[in-house]
XYZ file of C-alpha atoms in Angstrom:
437
model
C 9.192 -3.618 18.856
C 10.287 -0.529 16.875
C 7.482 1.660 16.531
C 7.029 1.592 12.468
C 6.491 -1.595 12.483
C 3.304 -1.548 14.506
C 1.554 -0.297 11.321
C 1.757 -1.113 7.882
C 1.145 -4.884 8.939
C 0.443 -5.694 5.489
C 1.998 -3.945 2.349
C 0.554 -0.866 1.608
C -1.832 -0.596 -1.439
C -2.626 2.855 -3.711
C -1.912 4.963 -6.315
C 1.084 7.245 -6.867
C 0.859 10.071 -9.509
C 4.083 9.556 -11.487
C 3.266 6.848 -14.178
C 0.230 8.909 -15.198
C 0.903 12.847 -15.024
C 5.297 13.077 -14.013
C 6.256 15.453 -12.049
C 3.046 17.903 -13.237
C -0.040 16.333 -10.870
C -1.989 19.044 -10.480
C -4.872 19.264 -7.778
C -7.856 18.145 -9.888
C -6.363 15.417 -11.078
C -5.550 14.463 -7.658
C -8.531 14.517 -6.487
C -10.247 12.799 -9.811
C -8.093 9.751 -8.784
C -8.764 9.834 -5.073
C -12.730 9.553 -5.975
C -12.044 7.088 -8.025
C -10.362 5.058 -5.655
C -13.199 5.457 -3.082
C -16.485 4.636 -5.010
C -13.894 1.725 -6.876
C -11.319 0.215 -5.098
C -11.558 1.533 -1.919
C -13.549 -1.616 -0.224
C -10.830 -4.429 -1.939
C -8.055 -2.775 0.141
C -6.915 0.310 -2.123
C -6.298 3.233 0.301
C -2.862 5.590 -0.237
C -3.057 8.155 -2.224
C 0.454 9.754 -3.557
C 1.368 12.977 -5.494
C 4.965 12.222 -6.200
C 7.385 14.902 -7.297
C 7.824 18.525 -7.097
C 4.532 19.259 -5.887
C 6.201 22.506 -5.241
C 7.567 23.263 -9.139
C 5.045 25.827 -10.077
C 6.415 24.840 -14.322
C 7.034 21.052 -13.807
C 5.212 19.341 -17.061
C 5.704 16.496 -18.535
C 8.919 13.530 -17.018
C 11.832 16.527 -17.863
C 12.900 18.529 -14.902
C 13.705 22.287 -15.337
C 16.901 22.912 -13.770
C 17.492 25.192 -10.674
C 13.690 26.081 -11.128
C 12.734 28.859 -8.251
C 10.603 26.713 -5.851
C 8.155 27.475 -3.771
C 8.871 27.336 -0.283
C 7.876 28.811 3.485
C 10.999 31.328 5.223
C 11.481 28.309 7.353
C 12.862 26.951 3.972
C 10.175 24.144 3.910
C 8.836 23.542 0.292
C 5.308 24.138 0.152
C 2.572 23.479 -2.593
C 2.000 25.696 -5.783
C -0.862 27.151 -5.508
C -0.811 27.791 -9.823
C -0.994 23.790 -9.667
C -3.012 23.541 -5.964
C -5.096 25.993 -5.372
C -5.944 25.181 -1.937
C -2.547 25.652 -0.794
C -2.629 29.558 -1.021
C -2.062 31.557 2.049
C 0.402 28.886 3.779
C -2.614 26.143 3.703
C -0.013 24.052 1.861
C -1.694 20.108 1.842
C -4.023 20.214 4.605
C -7.351 21.234 2.371
C -5.940 18.140 -0.289
C -5.479 15.216 2.847
C -8.492 16.559 4.514
C -10.391 15.691 1.012
C -8.857 12.582 0.899
C -9.472 11.496 4.253
C -13.448 12.490 3.718
C -13.352 10.178 1.030
C -12.324 6.954 3.905
C -8.473 6.928 1.819
C -5.256 7.733 3.415
C -2.907 10.538 1.371
C 1.132 10.728 0.702
C 3.438 13.129 -0.767
C 7.405 12.345 -2.085
C 9.980 14.423 -1.182
C 13.426 14.430 -2.003
C 16.206 14.032 1.215
C 18.162 16.831 1.945
C 17.232 21.179 1.743
C 16.489 22.801 -0.889
C 19.372 24.347 -2.834
C 17.609 27.822 -2.927
C 17.027 27.637 1.087
C 20.615 27.809 1.111
C 21.191 30.371 -1.258
C 18.395 32.576 0.805
C 20.224 31.390 4.274
C 16.823 30.860 5.406
C 16.535 30.270 8.936
C 15.524 26.743 10.742
C 11.716 26.553 11.947
C 12.853 25.827 16.159
C 16.102 26.540 16.194
C 18.871 29.194 15.986
C 20.751 27.723 12.914
C 20.766 28.476 9.244
C 20.138 26.264 6.005
C 23.423 27.398 4.871
C 25.125 26.022 8.011
C 23.255 21.831 7.162
C 23.721 22.016 3.636
C 26.220 18.915 2.778
C 26.675 20.783 -0.365
C 28.584 17.742 -1.942
C 26.230 15.478 -1.104
C 23.755 16.183 -4.378
C 21.295 14.376 -6.829
C 22.682 13.033 -10.133
C 19.295 13.616 -11.889
C 17.929 16.489 -10.122
C 18.625 20.061 -9.126
C 16.384 20.940 -6.541
C 18.189 19.580 -2.886
C 21.752 19.085 -1.268
C 22.074 16.685 1.197
C 22.340 17.811 4.885
C 24.985 17.301 7.110
C 25.046 14.902 10.015
C 24.479 17.214 12.846
C 21.532 18.182 15.376
C 20.859 21.398 13.658
C 19.951 19.191 9.969
C 18.212 16.796 12.724
C 15.962 19.768 13.681
C 15.508 20.934 9.534
C 14.065 16.834 9.463
C 11.801 17.412 12.493
C 10.571 20.929 11.148
C 9.482 19.262 8.117
C 7.845 16.231 8.955
C 6.560 17.914 11.947
C 5.151 19.918 8.848
C 3.434 17.497 6.844
C 2.037 15.592 10.221
C -0.163 18.743 11.067
C -1.040 18.742 6.864
C -2.436 15.184 7.598
C 0.181 13.438 5.613
C 0.014 9.660 6.036
C 2.607 8.117 3.443
C 6.103 9.496 2.449
C 7.886 8.693 -0.146
C 11.395 10.065 0.191
C 14.072 10.065 -2.935
C 17.346 9.871 -4.048
C 18.273 7.905 -0.560
C 17.957 4.839 -0.943
C 20.634 5.264 -3.256
C 23.442 2.699 -5.273
C 24.234 3.903 -9.123
C 22.004 6.765 -9.238
C 23.909 8.688 -6.524
C 27.540 10.760 -6.510
C 28.831 9.502 -3.433
C 32.302 7.877 -3.043
C 30.015 5.290 -0.669
C 26.634 4.198 -2.047
C 25.004 3.885 1.156
C 26.736 7.301 2.631
C 23.288 9.166 3.207
C 21.658 6.848 6.035
C 22.247 9.162 8.622
C 20.001 10.856 6.787
C 17.678 7.452 6.429
C 17.840 7.445 10.416
C 16.886 11.478 10.807
C 13.727 10.999 8.873
C 12.852 7.823 10.689
C 13.542 9.840 14.130
C 11.499 12.558 12.730
C 8.310 10.891 11.986
C 8.609 9.122 15.014
C 8.700 12.133 16.999
C 6.048 13.747 15.093
C 2.843 12.260 16.364
C 1.469 10.606 13.279
C 1.598 7.783 12.324
C 3.325 8.099 8.798
C 4.800 5.356 6.431
C 8.295 5.923 4.837
C 9.293 4.459 1.905
C 12.677 4.843 0.350
C 13.472 5.216 -3.167
C 15.244 4.636 -5.483
C 16.106 1.592 -5.910
C 17.760 -0.874 -6.245
C 18.502 -1.362 -2.703
C 21.444 -3.147 -1.266
C 20.880 -6.464 0.312
C 23.389 -6.198 2.268
C 21.768 -3.135 3.528
C 18.660 -5.012 4.479
C 18.762 -4.825 8.544
C 19.358 -0.955 8.705
C 16.395 -0.768 6.057
C 14.102 -2.485 8.620
C 14.784 -0.690 10.879
C 14.488 2.245 9.447
C 11.542 2.243 7.001
C 8.199 0.624 5.886
C 9.534 -0.380 2.144
C 11.864 -0.010 0.186
C 12.703 -0.078 -3.926
C 13.970 -2.439 -5.257
C 15.092 -1.282 -8.529
C 15.144 2.168 -10.277
C 12.086 3.333 -11.978
C 9.639 0.032 -13.389
C 8.052 0.716 -16.340
C 6.183 -1.623 -18.953
C 8.525 -3.697 -21.024
C 9.015 -7.483 -20.364
C 13.079 -6.816 -19.752
C 12.249 -4.847 -16.680
C 9.608 -7.370 -15.782
C 11.849 -10.297 -16.047
C 14.936 -8.354 -13.922
C 12.017 -8.378 -11.338
C 12.410 -12.221 -10.571
C 15.882 -11.908 -9.759
C 15.117 -9.082 -7.445
C 12.460 -10.990 -5.673
C 14.799 -14.115 -5.407
C 17.645 -12.549 -3.925
C 14.622 -10.873 -1.364
C 12.901 -13.544 -0.734
C 12.216 -14.113 3.332
C 12.892 -10.182 4.569
C 9.525 -9.309 4.260
C 7.614 -8.981 7.401
C 4.672 -6.585 8.956
C 6.164 -3.158 8.999
C 8.630 -4.390 6.789
C 8.315 -4.534 2.820
C 10.684 -4.591 0.126
C 9.054 -2.560 -2.847
C 8.947 -4.112 -6.911
C 8.443 -0.694 -7.068
C 5.267 0.955 -9.353
C 2.364 -1.518 -11.269
C 2.353 0.463 -14.759
C -1.213 -0.849 -15.868
C -4.227 1.098 -17.197
C -3.582 4.371 -18.964
C 0.504 6.261 -18.747
C 2.022 8.992 -19.760
C -0.667 11.582 -19.851
C 1.942 14.887 -19.385
C 4.595 13.161 -21.886
C 6.707 10.485 -23.508
C 8.513 8.025 -20.693
C 9.770 4.637 -21.547
C 6.910 4.724 -24.411
C 4.331 7.385 -26.326
C 2.510 9.894 -24.107
C -0.701 9.081 -23.624
C -0.790 4.926 -23.576
C -2.340 2.333 -22.435
C 0.453 0.155 -20.841
C 2.588 -1.973 -23.264
C 2.205 -5.183 -21.361
C 0.073 -7.868 -22.832
C -2.843 -9.313 -20.719
C -0.821 -12.168 -20.043
C 2.049 -9.620 -18.449
C 0.240 -7.789 -16.459
C -0.981 -10.459 -14.838
C 2.438 -12.250 -14.476
C 3.483 -8.328 -12.893
C 0.313 -8.738 -10.602
C 1.412 -12.249 -9.395
C 4.726 -11.909 -8.752
C 4.111 -8.489 -6.972
C 1.637 -10.607 -4.903
C 2.885 -13.557 -3.912
C 6.112 -11.787 -2.814
C 4.087 -9.673 -1.013
C 5.245 -6.425 -2.264
C 3.616 -3.109 -1.853
C 1.411 -2.208 -4.451
C 1.289 0.864 -5.932
C -0.578 1.578 -9.037
C 0.790 3.700 -12.191
C -2.187 4.572 -14.171
C -4.729 7.537 -14.187
C -7.918 5.897 -12.464
C -10.515 7.009 -14.111
C -9.709 6.115 -17.600
C -9.607 2.301 -15.884
C -10.449 -0.261 -19.079
C -12.908 -3.370 -17.761
C -9.776 -5.799 -17.951
C -7.473 -3.304 -15.259
C -10.435 -3.174 -12.802
C -10.821 -6.310 -12.767
C -7.491 -6.930 -12.203
C -7.245 -4.746 -9.114
C -10.004 -6.230 -7.499
C -9.309 -9.713 -7.524
C -10.469 -10.829 -4.031
C -9.008 -13.885 -4.483
C -5.961 -12.671 -5.288
C -5.770 -9.562 -2.725
C -6.100 -12.262 -0.102
C -3.168 -14.098 -0.800
C -1.175 -10.952 -0.993
C -2.994 -9.734 2.175
C -2.639 -13.240 4.088
C 0.033 -15.001 2.614
C 3.245 -15.955 3.693
C 6.653 -17.851 3.036
C 7.123 -17.041 0.081
C 9.980 -18.203 -2.311
C 11.123 -19.366 -5.616
C 11.277 -23.372 -4.988
C 11.969 -23.769 -9.142
C 13.304 -22.237 -12.036
C 14.514 -23.851 -15.446
C 15.448 -21.791 -18.292
C 17.388 -21.692 -21.196
C 18.489 -18.019 -22.171
C 15.889 -16.547 -20.291
C 12.926 -18.547 -21.441
C 11.338 -21.495 -19.609
C 9.758 -21.810 -15.974
C 9.981 -20.373 -13.009
C 7.541 -21.451 -9.343
C 7.006 -19.445 -6.408
C 5.262 -20.753 -3.899
C 3.714 -19.565 -0.205
C 1.586 -20.853 2.858
C -1.783 -19.507 3.202
C -4.317 -20.737 5.635
C -4.264 -24.394 5.378
C -3.703 -23.785 1.631
C -0.837 -23.063 -0.392
C -0.406 -20.441 -3.097
C 1.789 -21.665 -6.418
C 2.577 -18.916 -8.882
C 3.835 -21.029 -12.533
C 6.007 -18.603 -14.426
C 6.425 -18.911 -18.349
C 9.224 -16.778 -19.648
C 9.258 -17.968 -22.735
C 7.472 -15.556 -25.639
C 5.641 -18.695 -26.747
C 3.244 -21.025 -25.311
C 4.648 -23.517 -23.162
C 2.951 -26.512 -21.061
C 3.780 -27.378 -17.836
C 3.082 -29.941 -14.975
C 2.608 -29.668 -11.718
C 3.081 -32.407 -9.369
C 1.041 -31.273 -6.481
C 2.957 -34.096 -4.340
C 5.504 -31.989 -4.345
C 3.681 -29.041 -1.686
C 3.308 -31.998 0.541
C 0.118 -30.061 2.034
C -2.109 -33.261 2.592
C -2.560 -36.425 0.801
C -4.730 -36.220 -2.391
C -7.831 -35.521 -4.040
C -7.070 -31.530 -3.802
C -9.165 -28.835 -4.480
C -7.467 -26.530 -6.863
C -8.571 -22.458 -7.392
C -7.658 -21.177 -10.481
C -7.025 -17.465 -9.575
C -6.999 -15.148 -12.587
C -9.631 -17.476 -14.078
C -11.535 -17.496 -10.911
C -12.420 -21.253 -11.889
C -12.812 -24.389 -9.305
C -11.396 -27.671 -10.083
C -12.539 -30.385 -7.125
C -10.730 -34.372 -6.840
C -7.783 -33.257 -8.827
C -4.832 -36.296 -7.795
C -1.114 -35.527 -8.038
C -0.388 -32.743 -11.173
C -2.071 -29.662 -12.804
C -1.408 -29.133 -16.293
C -0.459 -25.475 -16.552
C -1.257 -24.090 -20.438
C 0.984 -21.302 -20.051
C 0.790 -18.531 -22.713
C 3.919 -16.229 -23.446
C 4.785 -14.092 -20.986
C 2.193 -15.937 -18.905
C 1.131 -17.283 -15.129
C -0.873 -19.567 -13.716
C -1.650 -18.565 -9.812
C -3.626 -21.449 -8.100
C -4.767 -22.161 -4.728
C -4.152 -25.879 -3.313
C -6.281 -27.126 -0.270
C -6.999 -30.847 0.664
C -10.542 -31.864 0.187
């Protein structure tokens, strides 16, 4: 068995700083979210606290990047947390003090990285740790990110592999449990002639993690990932993005039904196609992005249940985007629904079994298997209320009667024969667990 399939046996669950803080997250904000997770969410299976992009950029703020900014970096060209934003990182400590703090809460710690080597390290001609080569020797200067100026891609050489070994070894020493690598699961965002030409860099990172002595979940971004590359992704990563940055609007959510249908059947322990983050709760505290600054999610309550249901039955990783200390009662209830989380953790064989729409408005149904039960999700993609009758006999789990549990309403209905009538609000969902009597 591939080593990375021995962990992340269920889809990872946690929180990521991007949706609420962009690249400007601070140590205090990171710890506040870790504290909230430990107190309110850990018992339900939420465990990863992930610091997103540009923790090495002292002046990062809002959702725009500062072009060619001066980055915090060691003599070997390895990026370091900025002490201006992460005071405990001073004197070369890196993220170890924060990782230790997160671990003390019984949680796991993750970071975002960009593929490649910093342009600043190439300009300074830094010596790579563990070999005699220099960063300029490994830089692929024509392999650049179209939306961020921090990095060059690297060449496919042993020296470049050693550079990746050196940074992953450093992260392992810090106590990192999760790496979100960006500009690597590449399609339309890439300036490469071949949109998957960074495949060897994925393999380099995989090799470096396998040899670092620590179990580290590897997540690849951005998307949409290429369905034709599914086997390569499964061989090298624990999760990979199916979309670009996902935000709180219905058109983005509706588009995910196609993505999930395209990728159904690919998930397996250690390998999880990723629908991206959950933009719920308080978002965009440091600036406006796809909506007003410092807003509560623009999704309606019904749309939030639809998003959670699709991510859950598809078995996507779940990464909360909102600022956890500002969770309202609805959001907390959404994130701690035990029956939903059991489905997400234990169900299998998810697939779309019905779709009937006109001009993007109608009904979509997904099913999944559970232990002596079936899960059925009936989605209304219309912008008005609909009533749908579902024939329980179509799932063929047993003779009637059935016990039906409504997961979001938390209500049980006994002795149901043959049909369930689902009253679905606009962009809403009925998620039910069906068991024989």
